[in-house]
Short mmCIF file of C-alpha atoms and ligand atoms in Angstrom, two decimals:
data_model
loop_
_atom_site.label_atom_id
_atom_site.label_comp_id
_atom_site.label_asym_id
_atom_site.label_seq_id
_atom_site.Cartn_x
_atom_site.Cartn_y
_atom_site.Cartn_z
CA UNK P 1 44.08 -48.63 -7.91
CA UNK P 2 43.50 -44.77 -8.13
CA UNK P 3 41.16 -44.80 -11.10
CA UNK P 4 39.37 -42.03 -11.63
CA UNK P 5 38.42 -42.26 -14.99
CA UNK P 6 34.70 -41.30 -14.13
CA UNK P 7 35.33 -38.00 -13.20
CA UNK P 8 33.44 -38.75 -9.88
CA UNK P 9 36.15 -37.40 -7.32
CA UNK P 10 36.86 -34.11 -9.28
CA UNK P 11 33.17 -33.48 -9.31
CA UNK P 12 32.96 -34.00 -5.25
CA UNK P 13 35.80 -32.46 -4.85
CA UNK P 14 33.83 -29.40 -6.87
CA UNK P 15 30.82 -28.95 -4.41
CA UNK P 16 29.78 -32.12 -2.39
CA UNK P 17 32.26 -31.33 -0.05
CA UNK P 18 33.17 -27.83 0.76
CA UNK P 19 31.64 -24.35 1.19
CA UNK P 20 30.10 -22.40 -1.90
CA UNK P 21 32.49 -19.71 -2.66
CA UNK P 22 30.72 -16.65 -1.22
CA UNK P 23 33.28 -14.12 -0.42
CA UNK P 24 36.41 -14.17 -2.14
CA UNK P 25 37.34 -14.05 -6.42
CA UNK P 26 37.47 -18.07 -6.09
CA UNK P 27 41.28 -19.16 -7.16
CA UNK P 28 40.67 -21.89 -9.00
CA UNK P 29 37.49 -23.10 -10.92
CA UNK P 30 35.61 -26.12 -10.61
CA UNK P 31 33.96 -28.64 -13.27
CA UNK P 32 31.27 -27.07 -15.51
CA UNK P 33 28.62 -30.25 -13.58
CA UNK P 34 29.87 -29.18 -9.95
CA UNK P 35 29.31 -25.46 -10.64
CA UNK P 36 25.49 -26.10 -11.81
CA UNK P 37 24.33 -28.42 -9.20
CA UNK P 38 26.08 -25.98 -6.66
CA UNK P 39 23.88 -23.54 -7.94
CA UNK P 40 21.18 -25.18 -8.48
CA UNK P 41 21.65 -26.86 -4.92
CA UNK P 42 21.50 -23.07 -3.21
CA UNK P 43 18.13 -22.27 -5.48
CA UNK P 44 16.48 -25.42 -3.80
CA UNK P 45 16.11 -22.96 -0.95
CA UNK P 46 13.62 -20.45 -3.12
CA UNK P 47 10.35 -20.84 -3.60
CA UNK P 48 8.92 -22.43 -6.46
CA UNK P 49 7.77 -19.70 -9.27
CA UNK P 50 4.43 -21.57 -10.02
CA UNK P 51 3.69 -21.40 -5.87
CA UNK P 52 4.40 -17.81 -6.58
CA UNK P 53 0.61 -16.37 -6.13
CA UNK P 54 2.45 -13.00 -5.40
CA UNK P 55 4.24 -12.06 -8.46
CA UNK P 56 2.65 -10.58 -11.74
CA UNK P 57 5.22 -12.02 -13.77
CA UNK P 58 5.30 -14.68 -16.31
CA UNK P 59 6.03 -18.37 -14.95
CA UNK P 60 5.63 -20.68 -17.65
CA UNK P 61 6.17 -20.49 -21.06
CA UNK P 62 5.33 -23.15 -24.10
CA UNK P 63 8.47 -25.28 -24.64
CA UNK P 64 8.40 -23.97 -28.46
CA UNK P 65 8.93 -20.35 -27.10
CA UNK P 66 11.65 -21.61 -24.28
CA UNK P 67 13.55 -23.10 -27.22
CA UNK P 68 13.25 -19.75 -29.03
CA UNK P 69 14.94 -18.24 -25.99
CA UNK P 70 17.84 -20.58 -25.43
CA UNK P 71 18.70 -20.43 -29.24
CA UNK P 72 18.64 -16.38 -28.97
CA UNK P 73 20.52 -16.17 -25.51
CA UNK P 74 24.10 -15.05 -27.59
CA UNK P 75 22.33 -12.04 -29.46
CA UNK P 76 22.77 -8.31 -28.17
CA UNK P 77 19.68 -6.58 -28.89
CA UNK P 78 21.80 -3.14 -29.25
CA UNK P 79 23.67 -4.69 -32.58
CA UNK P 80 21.12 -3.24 -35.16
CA UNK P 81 23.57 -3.16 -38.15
CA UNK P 82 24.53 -6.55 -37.10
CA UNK P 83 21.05 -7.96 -36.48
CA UNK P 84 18.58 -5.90 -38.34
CA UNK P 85 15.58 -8.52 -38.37
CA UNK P 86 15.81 -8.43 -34.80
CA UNK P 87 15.61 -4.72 -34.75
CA UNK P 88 12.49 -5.29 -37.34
CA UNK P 89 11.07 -7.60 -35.01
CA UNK P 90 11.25 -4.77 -31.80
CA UNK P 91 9.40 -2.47 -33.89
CA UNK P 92 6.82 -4.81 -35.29
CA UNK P 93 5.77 -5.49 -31.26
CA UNK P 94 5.98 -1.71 -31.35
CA UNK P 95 3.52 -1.57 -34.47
CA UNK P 96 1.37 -4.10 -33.33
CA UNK P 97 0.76 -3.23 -29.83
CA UNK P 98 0.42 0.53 -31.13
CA UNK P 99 -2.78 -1.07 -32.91
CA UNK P 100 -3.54 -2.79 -30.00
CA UNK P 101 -3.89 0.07 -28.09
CA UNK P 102 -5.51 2.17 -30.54
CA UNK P 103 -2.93 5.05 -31.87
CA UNK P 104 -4.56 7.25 -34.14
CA UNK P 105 -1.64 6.54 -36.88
CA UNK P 106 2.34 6.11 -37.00
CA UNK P 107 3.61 6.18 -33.92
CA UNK P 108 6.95 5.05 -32.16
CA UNK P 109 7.98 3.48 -28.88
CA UNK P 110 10.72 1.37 -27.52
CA UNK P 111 11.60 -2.00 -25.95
CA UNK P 112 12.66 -1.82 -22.31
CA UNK P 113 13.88 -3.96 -19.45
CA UNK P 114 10.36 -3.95 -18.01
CA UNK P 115 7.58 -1.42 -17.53
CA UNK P 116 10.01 0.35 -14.52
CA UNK P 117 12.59 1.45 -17.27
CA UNK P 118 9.32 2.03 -19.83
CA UNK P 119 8.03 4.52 -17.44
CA UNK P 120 11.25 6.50 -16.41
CA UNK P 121 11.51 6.58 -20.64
CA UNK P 122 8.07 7.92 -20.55
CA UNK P 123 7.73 9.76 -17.59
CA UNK P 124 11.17 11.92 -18.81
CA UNK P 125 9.66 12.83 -22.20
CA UNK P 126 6.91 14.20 -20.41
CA UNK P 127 9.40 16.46 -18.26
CA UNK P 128 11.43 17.44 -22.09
CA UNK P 129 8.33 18.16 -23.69
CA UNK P 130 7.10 20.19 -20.53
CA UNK P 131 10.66 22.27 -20.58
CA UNK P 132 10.00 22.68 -24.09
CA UNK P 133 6.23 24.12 -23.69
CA UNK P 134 7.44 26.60 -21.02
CA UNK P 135 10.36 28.02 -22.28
CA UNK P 136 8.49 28.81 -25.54
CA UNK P 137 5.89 30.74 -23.10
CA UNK P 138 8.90 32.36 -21.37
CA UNK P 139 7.61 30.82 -18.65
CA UNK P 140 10.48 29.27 -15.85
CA UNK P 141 11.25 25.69 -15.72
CA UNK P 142 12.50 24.75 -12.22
CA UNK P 143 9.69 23.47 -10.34
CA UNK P 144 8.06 20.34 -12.36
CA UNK P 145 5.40 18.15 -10.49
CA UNK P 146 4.18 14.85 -11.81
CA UNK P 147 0.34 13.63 -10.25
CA UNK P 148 -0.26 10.16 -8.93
CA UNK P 149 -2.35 8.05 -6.98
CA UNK P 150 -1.19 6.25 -3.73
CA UNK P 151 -1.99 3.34 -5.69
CA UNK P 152 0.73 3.21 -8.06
CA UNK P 153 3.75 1.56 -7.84
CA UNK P 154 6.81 2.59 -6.51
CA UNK P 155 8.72 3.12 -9.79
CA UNK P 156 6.98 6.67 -9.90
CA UNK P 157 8.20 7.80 -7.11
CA UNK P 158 11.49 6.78 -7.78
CA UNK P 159 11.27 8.24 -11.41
CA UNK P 160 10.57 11.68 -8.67
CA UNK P 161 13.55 11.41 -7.17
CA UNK P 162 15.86 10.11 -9.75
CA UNK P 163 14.97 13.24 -11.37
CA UNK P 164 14.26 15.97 -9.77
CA UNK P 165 9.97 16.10 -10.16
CA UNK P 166 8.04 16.79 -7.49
CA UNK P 167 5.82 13.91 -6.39
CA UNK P 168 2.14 15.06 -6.06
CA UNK P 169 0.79 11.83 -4.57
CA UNK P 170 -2.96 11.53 -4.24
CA UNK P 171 -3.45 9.63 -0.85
CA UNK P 172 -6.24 6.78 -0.92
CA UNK P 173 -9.13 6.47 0.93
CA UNK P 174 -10.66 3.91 3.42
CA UNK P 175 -12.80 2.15 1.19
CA UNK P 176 -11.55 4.15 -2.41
CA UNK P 177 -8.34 2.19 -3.68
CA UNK P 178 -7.96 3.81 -6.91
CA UNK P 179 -8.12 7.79 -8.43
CA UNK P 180 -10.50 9.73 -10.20
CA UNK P 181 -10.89 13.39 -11.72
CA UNK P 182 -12.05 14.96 -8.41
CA UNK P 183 -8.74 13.62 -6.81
CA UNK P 184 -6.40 14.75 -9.26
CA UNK P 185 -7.76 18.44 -10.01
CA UNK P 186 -6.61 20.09 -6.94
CA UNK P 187 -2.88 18.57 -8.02
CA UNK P 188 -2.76 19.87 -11.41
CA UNK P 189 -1.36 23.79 -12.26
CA UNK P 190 1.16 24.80 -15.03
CA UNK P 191 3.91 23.04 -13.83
CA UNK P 192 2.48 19.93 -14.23
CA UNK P 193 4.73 17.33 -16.08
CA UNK P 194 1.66 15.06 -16.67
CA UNK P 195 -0.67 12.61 -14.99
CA UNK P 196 0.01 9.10 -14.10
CA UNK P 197 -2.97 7.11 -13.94
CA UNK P 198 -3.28 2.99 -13.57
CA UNK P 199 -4.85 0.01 -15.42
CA UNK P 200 -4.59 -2.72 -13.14
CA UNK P 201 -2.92 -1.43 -9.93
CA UNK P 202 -0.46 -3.79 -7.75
CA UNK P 203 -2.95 -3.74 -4.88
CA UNK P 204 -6.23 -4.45 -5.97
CA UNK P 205 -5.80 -5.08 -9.57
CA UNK P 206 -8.59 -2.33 -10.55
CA UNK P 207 -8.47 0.57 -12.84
CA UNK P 208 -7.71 4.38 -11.76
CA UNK P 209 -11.08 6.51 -13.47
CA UNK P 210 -8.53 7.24 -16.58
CA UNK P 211 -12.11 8.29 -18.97
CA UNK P 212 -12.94 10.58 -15.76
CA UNK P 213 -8.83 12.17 -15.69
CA UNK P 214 -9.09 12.53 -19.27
CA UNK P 215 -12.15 14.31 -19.03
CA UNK P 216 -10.64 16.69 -17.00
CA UNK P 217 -7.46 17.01 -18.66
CA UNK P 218 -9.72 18.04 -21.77
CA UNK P 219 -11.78 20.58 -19.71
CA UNK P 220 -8.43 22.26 -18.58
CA UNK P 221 -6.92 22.74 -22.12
CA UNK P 222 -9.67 23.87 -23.19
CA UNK P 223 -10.77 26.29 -20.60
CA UNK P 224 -7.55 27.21 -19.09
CA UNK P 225 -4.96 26.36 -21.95
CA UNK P 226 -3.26 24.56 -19.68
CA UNK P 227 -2.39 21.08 -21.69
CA UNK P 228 -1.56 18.22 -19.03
CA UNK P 229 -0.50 14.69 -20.94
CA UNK P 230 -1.86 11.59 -19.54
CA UNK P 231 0.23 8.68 -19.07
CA UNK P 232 -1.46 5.11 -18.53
CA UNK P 233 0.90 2.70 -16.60
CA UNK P 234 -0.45 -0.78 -18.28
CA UNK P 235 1.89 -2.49 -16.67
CA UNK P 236 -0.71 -5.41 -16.27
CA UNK P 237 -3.77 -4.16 -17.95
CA UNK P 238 -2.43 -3.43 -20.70
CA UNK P 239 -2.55 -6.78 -21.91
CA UNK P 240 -5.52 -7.55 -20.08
CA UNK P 241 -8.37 -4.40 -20.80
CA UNK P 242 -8.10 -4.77 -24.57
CA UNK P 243 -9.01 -9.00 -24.11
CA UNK P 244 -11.47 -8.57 -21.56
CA UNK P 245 -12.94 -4.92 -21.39
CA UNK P 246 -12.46 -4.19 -25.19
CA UNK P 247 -15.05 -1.64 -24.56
CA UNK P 248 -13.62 0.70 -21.52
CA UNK P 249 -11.64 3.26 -23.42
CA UNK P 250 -8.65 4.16 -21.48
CA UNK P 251 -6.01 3.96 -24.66
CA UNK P 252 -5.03 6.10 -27.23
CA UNK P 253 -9.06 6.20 -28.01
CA UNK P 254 -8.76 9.03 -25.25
CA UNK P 255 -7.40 12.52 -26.67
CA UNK P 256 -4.91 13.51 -23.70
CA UNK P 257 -3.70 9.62 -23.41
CA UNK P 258 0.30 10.35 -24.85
CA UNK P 259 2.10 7.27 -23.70
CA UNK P 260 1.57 3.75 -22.62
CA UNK P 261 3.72 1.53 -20.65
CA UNK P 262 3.09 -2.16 -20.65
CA UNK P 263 5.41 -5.18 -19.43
CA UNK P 264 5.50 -8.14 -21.53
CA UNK P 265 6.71 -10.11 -19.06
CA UNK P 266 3.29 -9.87 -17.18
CA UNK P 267 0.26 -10.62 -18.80
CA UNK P 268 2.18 -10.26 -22.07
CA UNK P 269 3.16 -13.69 -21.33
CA UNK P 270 6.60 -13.68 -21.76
CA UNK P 271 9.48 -14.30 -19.09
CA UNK P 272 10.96 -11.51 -17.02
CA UNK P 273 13.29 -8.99 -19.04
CA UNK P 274 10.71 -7.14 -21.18
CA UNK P 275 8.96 -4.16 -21.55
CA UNK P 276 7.03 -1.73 -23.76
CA UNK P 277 6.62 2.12 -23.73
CA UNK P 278 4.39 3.25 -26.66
CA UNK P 279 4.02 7.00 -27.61
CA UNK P 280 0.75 8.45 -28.87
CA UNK P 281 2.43 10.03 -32.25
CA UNK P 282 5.45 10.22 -32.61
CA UNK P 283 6.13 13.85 -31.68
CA UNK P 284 5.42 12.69 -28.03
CA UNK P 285 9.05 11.26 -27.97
CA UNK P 286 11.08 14.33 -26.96
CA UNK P 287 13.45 14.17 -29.71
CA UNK P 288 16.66 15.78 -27.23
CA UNK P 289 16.08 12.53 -25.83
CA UNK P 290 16.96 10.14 -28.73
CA UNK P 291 20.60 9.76 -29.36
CA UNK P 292 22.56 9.18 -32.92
CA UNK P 293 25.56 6.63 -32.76
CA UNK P 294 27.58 4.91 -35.00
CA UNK P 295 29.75 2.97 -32.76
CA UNK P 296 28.54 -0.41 -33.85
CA UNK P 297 28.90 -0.54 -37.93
CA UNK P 298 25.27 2.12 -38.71
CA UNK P 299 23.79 5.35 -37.81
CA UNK P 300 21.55 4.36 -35.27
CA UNK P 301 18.52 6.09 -32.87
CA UNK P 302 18.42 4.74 -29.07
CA UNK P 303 16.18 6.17 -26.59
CA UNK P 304 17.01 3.55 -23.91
CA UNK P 305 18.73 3.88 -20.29
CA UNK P 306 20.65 0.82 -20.91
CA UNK P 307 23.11 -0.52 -23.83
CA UNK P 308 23.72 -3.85 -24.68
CA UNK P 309 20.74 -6.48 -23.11
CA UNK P 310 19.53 -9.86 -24.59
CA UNK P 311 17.17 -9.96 -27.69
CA UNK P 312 15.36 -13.45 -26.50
CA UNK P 313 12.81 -11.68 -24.66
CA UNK P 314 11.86 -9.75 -27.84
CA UNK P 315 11.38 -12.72 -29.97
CA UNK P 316 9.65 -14.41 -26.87
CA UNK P 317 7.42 -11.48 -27.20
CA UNK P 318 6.69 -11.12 -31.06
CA UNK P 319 6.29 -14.95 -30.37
CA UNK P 320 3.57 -14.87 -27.78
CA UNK P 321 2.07 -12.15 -30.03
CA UNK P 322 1.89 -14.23 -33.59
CA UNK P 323 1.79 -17.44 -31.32
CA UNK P 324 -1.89 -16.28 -29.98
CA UNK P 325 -3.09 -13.65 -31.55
CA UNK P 326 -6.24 -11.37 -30.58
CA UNK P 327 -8.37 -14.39 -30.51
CA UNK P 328 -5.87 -16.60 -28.35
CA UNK P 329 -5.06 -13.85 -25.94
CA UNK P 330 -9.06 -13.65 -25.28
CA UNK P 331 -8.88 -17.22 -24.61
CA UNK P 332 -5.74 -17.15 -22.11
CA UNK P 333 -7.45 -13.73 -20.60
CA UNK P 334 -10.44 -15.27 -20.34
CA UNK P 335 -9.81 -19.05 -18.91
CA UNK P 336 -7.48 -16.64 -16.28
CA UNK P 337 -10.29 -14.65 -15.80
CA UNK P 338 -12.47 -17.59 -15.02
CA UNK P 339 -9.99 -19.13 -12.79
CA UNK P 340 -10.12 -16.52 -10.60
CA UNK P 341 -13.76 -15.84 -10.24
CA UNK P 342 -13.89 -19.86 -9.21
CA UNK P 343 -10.99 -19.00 -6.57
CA UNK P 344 -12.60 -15.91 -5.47
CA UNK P 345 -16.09 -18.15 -4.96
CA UNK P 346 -14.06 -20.76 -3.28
CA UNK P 347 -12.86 -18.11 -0.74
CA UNK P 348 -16.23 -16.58 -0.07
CA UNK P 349 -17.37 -20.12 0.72
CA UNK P 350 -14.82 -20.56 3.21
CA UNK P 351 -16.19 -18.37 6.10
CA UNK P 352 -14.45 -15.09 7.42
CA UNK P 353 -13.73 -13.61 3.92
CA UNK P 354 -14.32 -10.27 2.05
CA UNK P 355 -13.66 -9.72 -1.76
CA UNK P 356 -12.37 -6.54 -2.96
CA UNK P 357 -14.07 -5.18 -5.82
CA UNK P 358 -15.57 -8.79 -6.94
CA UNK P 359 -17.82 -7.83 -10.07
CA UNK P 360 -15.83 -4.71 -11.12
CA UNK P 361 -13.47 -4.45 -14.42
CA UNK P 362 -10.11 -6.07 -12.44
CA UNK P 363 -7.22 -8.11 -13.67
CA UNK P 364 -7.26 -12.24 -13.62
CA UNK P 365 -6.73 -12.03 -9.46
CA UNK P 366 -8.26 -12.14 -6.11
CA UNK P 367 -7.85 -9.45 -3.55
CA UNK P 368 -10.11 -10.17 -0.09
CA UNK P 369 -9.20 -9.98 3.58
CA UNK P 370 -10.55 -10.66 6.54
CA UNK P 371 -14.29 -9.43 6.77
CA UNK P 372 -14.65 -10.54 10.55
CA UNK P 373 -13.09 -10.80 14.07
CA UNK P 374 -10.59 -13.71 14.15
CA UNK P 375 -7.82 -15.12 16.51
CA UNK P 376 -5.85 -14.55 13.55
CA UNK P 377 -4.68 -12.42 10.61
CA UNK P 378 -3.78 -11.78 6.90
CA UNK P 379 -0.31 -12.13 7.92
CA UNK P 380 -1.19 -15.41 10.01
CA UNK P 381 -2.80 -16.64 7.00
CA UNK P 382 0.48 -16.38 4.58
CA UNK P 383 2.51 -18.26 7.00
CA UNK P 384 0.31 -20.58 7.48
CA UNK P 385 -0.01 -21.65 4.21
CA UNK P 386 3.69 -20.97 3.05
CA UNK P 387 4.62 -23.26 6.11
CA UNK P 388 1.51 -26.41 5.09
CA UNK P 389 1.58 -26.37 1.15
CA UNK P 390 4.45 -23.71 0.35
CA UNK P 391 2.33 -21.06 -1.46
CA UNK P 392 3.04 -17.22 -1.40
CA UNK P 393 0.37 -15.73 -0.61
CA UNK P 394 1.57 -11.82 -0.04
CA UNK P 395 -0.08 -9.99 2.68
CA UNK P 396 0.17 -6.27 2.80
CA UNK P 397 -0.95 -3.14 3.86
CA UNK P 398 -2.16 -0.71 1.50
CA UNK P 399 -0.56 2.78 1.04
CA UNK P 400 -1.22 6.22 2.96
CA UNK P 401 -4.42 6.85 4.09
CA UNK P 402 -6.12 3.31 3.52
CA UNK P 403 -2.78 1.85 6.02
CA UNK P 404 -5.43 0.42 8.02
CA UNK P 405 -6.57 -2.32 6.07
CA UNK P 406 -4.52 -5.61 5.47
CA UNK P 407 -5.05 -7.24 1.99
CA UNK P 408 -4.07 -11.07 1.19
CA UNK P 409 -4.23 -11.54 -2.80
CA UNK P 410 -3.62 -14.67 -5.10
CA UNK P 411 -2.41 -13.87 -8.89
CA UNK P 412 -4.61 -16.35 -11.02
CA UNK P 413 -1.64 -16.94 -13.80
CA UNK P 414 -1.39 -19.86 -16.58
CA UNK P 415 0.32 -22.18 -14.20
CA UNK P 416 -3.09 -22.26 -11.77
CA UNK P 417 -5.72 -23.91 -13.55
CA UNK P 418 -8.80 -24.92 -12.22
CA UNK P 419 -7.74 -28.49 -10.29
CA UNK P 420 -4.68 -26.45 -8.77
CA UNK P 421 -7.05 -23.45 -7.87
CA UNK P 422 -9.64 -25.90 -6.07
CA UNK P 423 -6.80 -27.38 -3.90
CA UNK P 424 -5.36 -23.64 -3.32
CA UNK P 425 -8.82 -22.82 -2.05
CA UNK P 426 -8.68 -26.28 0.60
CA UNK P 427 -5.38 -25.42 1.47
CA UNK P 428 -6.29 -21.93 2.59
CA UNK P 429 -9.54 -23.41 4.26
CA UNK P 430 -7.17 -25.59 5.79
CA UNK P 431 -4.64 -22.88 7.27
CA UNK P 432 -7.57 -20.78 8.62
CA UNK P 433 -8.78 -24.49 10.70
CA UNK P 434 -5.18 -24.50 11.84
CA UNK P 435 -5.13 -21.21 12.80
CA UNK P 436 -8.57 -21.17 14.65
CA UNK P 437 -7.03 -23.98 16.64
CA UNK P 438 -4.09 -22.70 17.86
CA UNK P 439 -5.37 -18.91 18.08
CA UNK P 440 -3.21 -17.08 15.49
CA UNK P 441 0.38 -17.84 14.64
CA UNK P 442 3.31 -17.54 17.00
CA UNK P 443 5.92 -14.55 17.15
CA UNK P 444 8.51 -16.39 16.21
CA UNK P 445 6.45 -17.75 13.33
CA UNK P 446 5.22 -13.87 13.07
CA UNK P 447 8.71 -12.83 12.38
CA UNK P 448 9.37 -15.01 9.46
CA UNK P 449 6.17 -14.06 7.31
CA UNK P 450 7.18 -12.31 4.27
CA UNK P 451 4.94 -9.46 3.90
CA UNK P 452 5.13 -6.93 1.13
CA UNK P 453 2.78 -6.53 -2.40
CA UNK P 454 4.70 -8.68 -4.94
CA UNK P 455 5.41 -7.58 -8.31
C1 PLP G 501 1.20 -0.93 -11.97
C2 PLP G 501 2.67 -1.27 -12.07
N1 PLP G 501 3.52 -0.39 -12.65
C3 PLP G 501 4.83 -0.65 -12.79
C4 PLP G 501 5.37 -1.85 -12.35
C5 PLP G 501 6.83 -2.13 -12.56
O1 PLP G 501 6.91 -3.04 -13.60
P1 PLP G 501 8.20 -3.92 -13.96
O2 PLP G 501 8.31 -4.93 -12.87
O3 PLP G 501 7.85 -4.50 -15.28
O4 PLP G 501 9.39 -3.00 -14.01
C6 PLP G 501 4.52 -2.80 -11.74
C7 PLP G 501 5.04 -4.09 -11.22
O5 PLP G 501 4.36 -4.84 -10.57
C8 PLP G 501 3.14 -2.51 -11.61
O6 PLP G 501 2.28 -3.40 -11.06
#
C-alpha cells in the first residue's frame, strides 16, 4: 500500500534528493520542513559564529532578548503613527546614549543599519553644514576634503566616493598604528568637511589621539577662524571607553567633538542590524537633510538612507541597555577585558609572539604577530588552526605605509570565557608545533587561508 500519511516522501522529495534551486525562479515550492533543513543543510558549510574570533559583532544574546526579537520580527520600524512606542523607544537609546556620551544638553540622533550607514548620515551633515558655512562667507563650495587615518575603516572612504569628498588619508607608520594632531594638521585648510578620528580601530583595537585632534581643532578656530568638526567613529569603543576608560575624554566632553557613531551590534551587545549616530546639539543635524512625510498616517521627520527595516534590533538594544545598565556593562566590559589579558598572557607564553600595544587603553582583544624568524607565518597560523579546531583567526596586513607587518588578532567576545580562551591558547600552541614540524603550510593549503581584517 502507497501510504503516505507521514508526509515522509513529500519531504524527500523536497530536498533529500535533488539539487538546491540555485539558478532559476523555482516552479513549484516545496514543504515549509524541506525548505529549512535545505537551508539550514547549505549553512552547515559556514563557520560557526562563536569560532568567529574575527568579527566585532554580537554572537550571543540572552534567550529573554532572542525572544524579544522573534516576537518583534513583523514590525516596520518606519511605521511611527502606527507604532509610536517603538519610535519612543529609538529615541530613548538616542537619549540615553546621548548621556552616555556626555552631550552638553538636548540633542538628536538616529537609528541606523549599523555604524557604516551612521557614518555616511554623519559624515554628510558635516559636508551640508560645511556648504552652509561657505556660502555664507561667499566663499566656493566645490572642492570638500574629509581627514582620516589609514587606520579607519573602509566605510570612509567609501562615504569619499559615494559623494564626491576628497579623501585626505593620513598613511600609518611602521611602528605608529593610529593618528594624532601632528598627523592631521598638514591635512586640514578651509575646505575641510571635518575630521574623522577612531576609538577602537579594526586593526589594533587602540584609540586615534582624539584629546590631541581636538586640541588642534581648538587652536585653529581660534587662531585662524577656521572651525573643523570632529567626528569620533565609536564603532566599538563607543561602548567600550565609557565602561573601561571612563576617564579618557574623547566624547562630547571635548568642544569640537559634533557627532558620534556607535554600532550596537558590537560591543552594544545586540545582534547585527543596528546602529547609532548621535549629534552634539541638535543644530549639528543639517536640517536640508531631514525630510517631512506623511505617507504613512502622520507628519513625520526621517534622516535615514533607508525606509522600511525591522524594529527588533531596537528593542534588542533598549533591552541590552535597561537589561545591564552602567553597572552591568562594566561587568560584561570588564570580565571581556579580563579574558583577553589571560589570552594575550597565554600567547606570550607560547614562544615566538609579540603583543601589540599590551598595557595601552584597547578594546576587549588581542592583536600580536610573529616577533621572531619562523618556518612559518601569520597566515600559516590561521590555517592551521581553522583546519585543527575550526577557529577564525584573521590574518592581515595593515594599511599603507605599515603594509609590511602581518597582524593575527582574536576578538575576546561573551561567547569566549575563560575555559574556552585557555583551550584557544593550546590550540594555537598546538598549530605553531604543527607548523614547526612540517616547515610552514603548503601552497595549496596557502591558497585557501582566508585573510582579510574582519568586521
Ligand atoms: C572602526 C569601525 N568603523 C566602522 C565600521 C563599520 O561598522 P558596521 O559594520 O556597524 O557598519 C567598523 C566595522 O568593523 C569599524 O570597526
Amino acid at each position: 500500500m502507497n501510504d503516505d500519511s507521514s508526509g515522509i516522501s513529500k519531504f524527500f522529495a523536497g530536498f533529500l534528493t535533488g539539487d538546491a534551486p540555485d539558478n532559476e525562479f523555482p516552479a513549484h515550492g516545496m514543504e515549509p520542513l524541506s525548505a529549512m533543513r535545505m537551508i539550514e543543510e547549505d549553512l552547515i558549510l559556514d563557520g560557526i559564529p562563536e569560532r568567529n574570533l574575527a568579527t566585532f559583532v554580537t554572537t550571543w544574546m540572552e534567550p529573554e532578548a532572542q525572544q524579544l526579537i522573534v516576537r518583534n520580527l513583523h514590525r516596520n520600524f518606519i511605521d511611527h503613527a502606527e507604532y509610536p512606542q517603538t519610535a519612543e523607544i529609538e529615541q530613548r537609546c538616542i537619549r540615553m546614549l546621548a548621556n552616555l556620551f556626555n552631550a552638553p544638553g538636548e540633542t538628536t540622533g538616529a537609528r541606523t543599519q549599523g555604524s557604516s550607514e551612521a557614518i555616511m548620515l554623519g559624515a554628510l551633515s558635516l559636508k551640508w553644514q560645511w556648504r552652509k558655512r561657505r556660502e555664507a562667507a561667499g566663499a566656493g563650495t566645490d572642492k570638500p576634503n574629509l581627514v582620516f587615518g589609514g587606520d579607519v575603516h573602509v566605510v570612509w572612504e567609501k562615504f569619499c566616493r559615494y559623494f564626491d569628498v576628497e579623501p585626505r588619508i593620513v598613511p600609518l607608520q611602521p611602528d605608529k598604528y593610529t593618528i594624532g594632531p601632528e598627523d592631521v594638521e598638514p591635512h586640514v585648510d578651509e575646505n575641510t568637511i571635518g575630521v574623522a578620528a577612531v576609538l577602537g580601530t579594526t586593526f589594533t583595537g587602540h584609540a586615534d589621539d582624539i584629546i590631541g585632534i581636538n586640541k588642534l581643532l581648538v587652536e585653529l578656530r581660534d587662531e585662524k577662524g577656521l572651525d573643523v568638526p570632529l567626528h569620533v567613529d565609536g564603532a566599538s569603543g563607543g561602548f567600550v571607553w565609557p565602561f573601561l576608560y571612563p576617564d579618557y575624554e574623547w566624547d562630547f566632553r571635548l568642544e569640537q567633538v559634533r557627532s558620534i557613531n556607535v554600532s550596537g551590534h558590537k560591543y552594544g551587545l545586540v545582534y547585527p542590524g543596528i546602529g547609532w549616530l548621535i549629534f552634539r546639539e541638535e543644530a549639528d543635524l543639517a536640517e536640508d537633510l531631514v525630510f517631512l512625510e506623511n505617507y504613512l498616517g502622520k507628519t513625520d521627520k526621517t534622516f535615514t538612507l533607508n525606509f522600511s527595516t525591522g524594529s527588533a534590533m531596537v528593542l534588542a538594544q533598549y533591552y541590552t541597555l535597561v537589561r545591564f545598565g552602567h553597572h552591568g556593562y562594566t561587568q560584561v566590559m570588564e570580565t571581556m577585558q579580563a579574558n583577553a589579558r589571560f589570552l594575550a598572557k597565554k600567547i606570550s607564553e607560547i614562544g615566538p609572539f609579540q603583543l601589540i600595544g599590551d598595557g595601552t587603553d584597547q578594546l576587549p582583544l588581542v592583536a600580536f604577530n610573529l616577533a621572531e624568524e619562523a618556518p612559518y607565518d601569520e597566515f600559516d597560523i590561521a590555517w592551521q588552526v581553522a583546519a585543527e579546531r575550526g577557529w577564525m583567526l584573521p590574518a592581515y596586513t595593515m594599511p599603507p605605509k605599515a603594509d609590511h607587518v602581518t597582524m593575527l588578532r582574536a576578538l575576546v567576545k561573551l561567547n569566549l570565557g575563560h575555559a574556552l580562551v585557555h583551550t584557544l591558547a593550546d590550540d594555537i600552541a598546538e598549530a605553531c608545533e604543527t607548523l614547526e614540524k612540517k616547515g610552514g603550510a603548503s601552497e595549496k593549503e596557502r591558497a585557501q587561508v582566508k585573510t582579510g581584517v574582519g568586521y
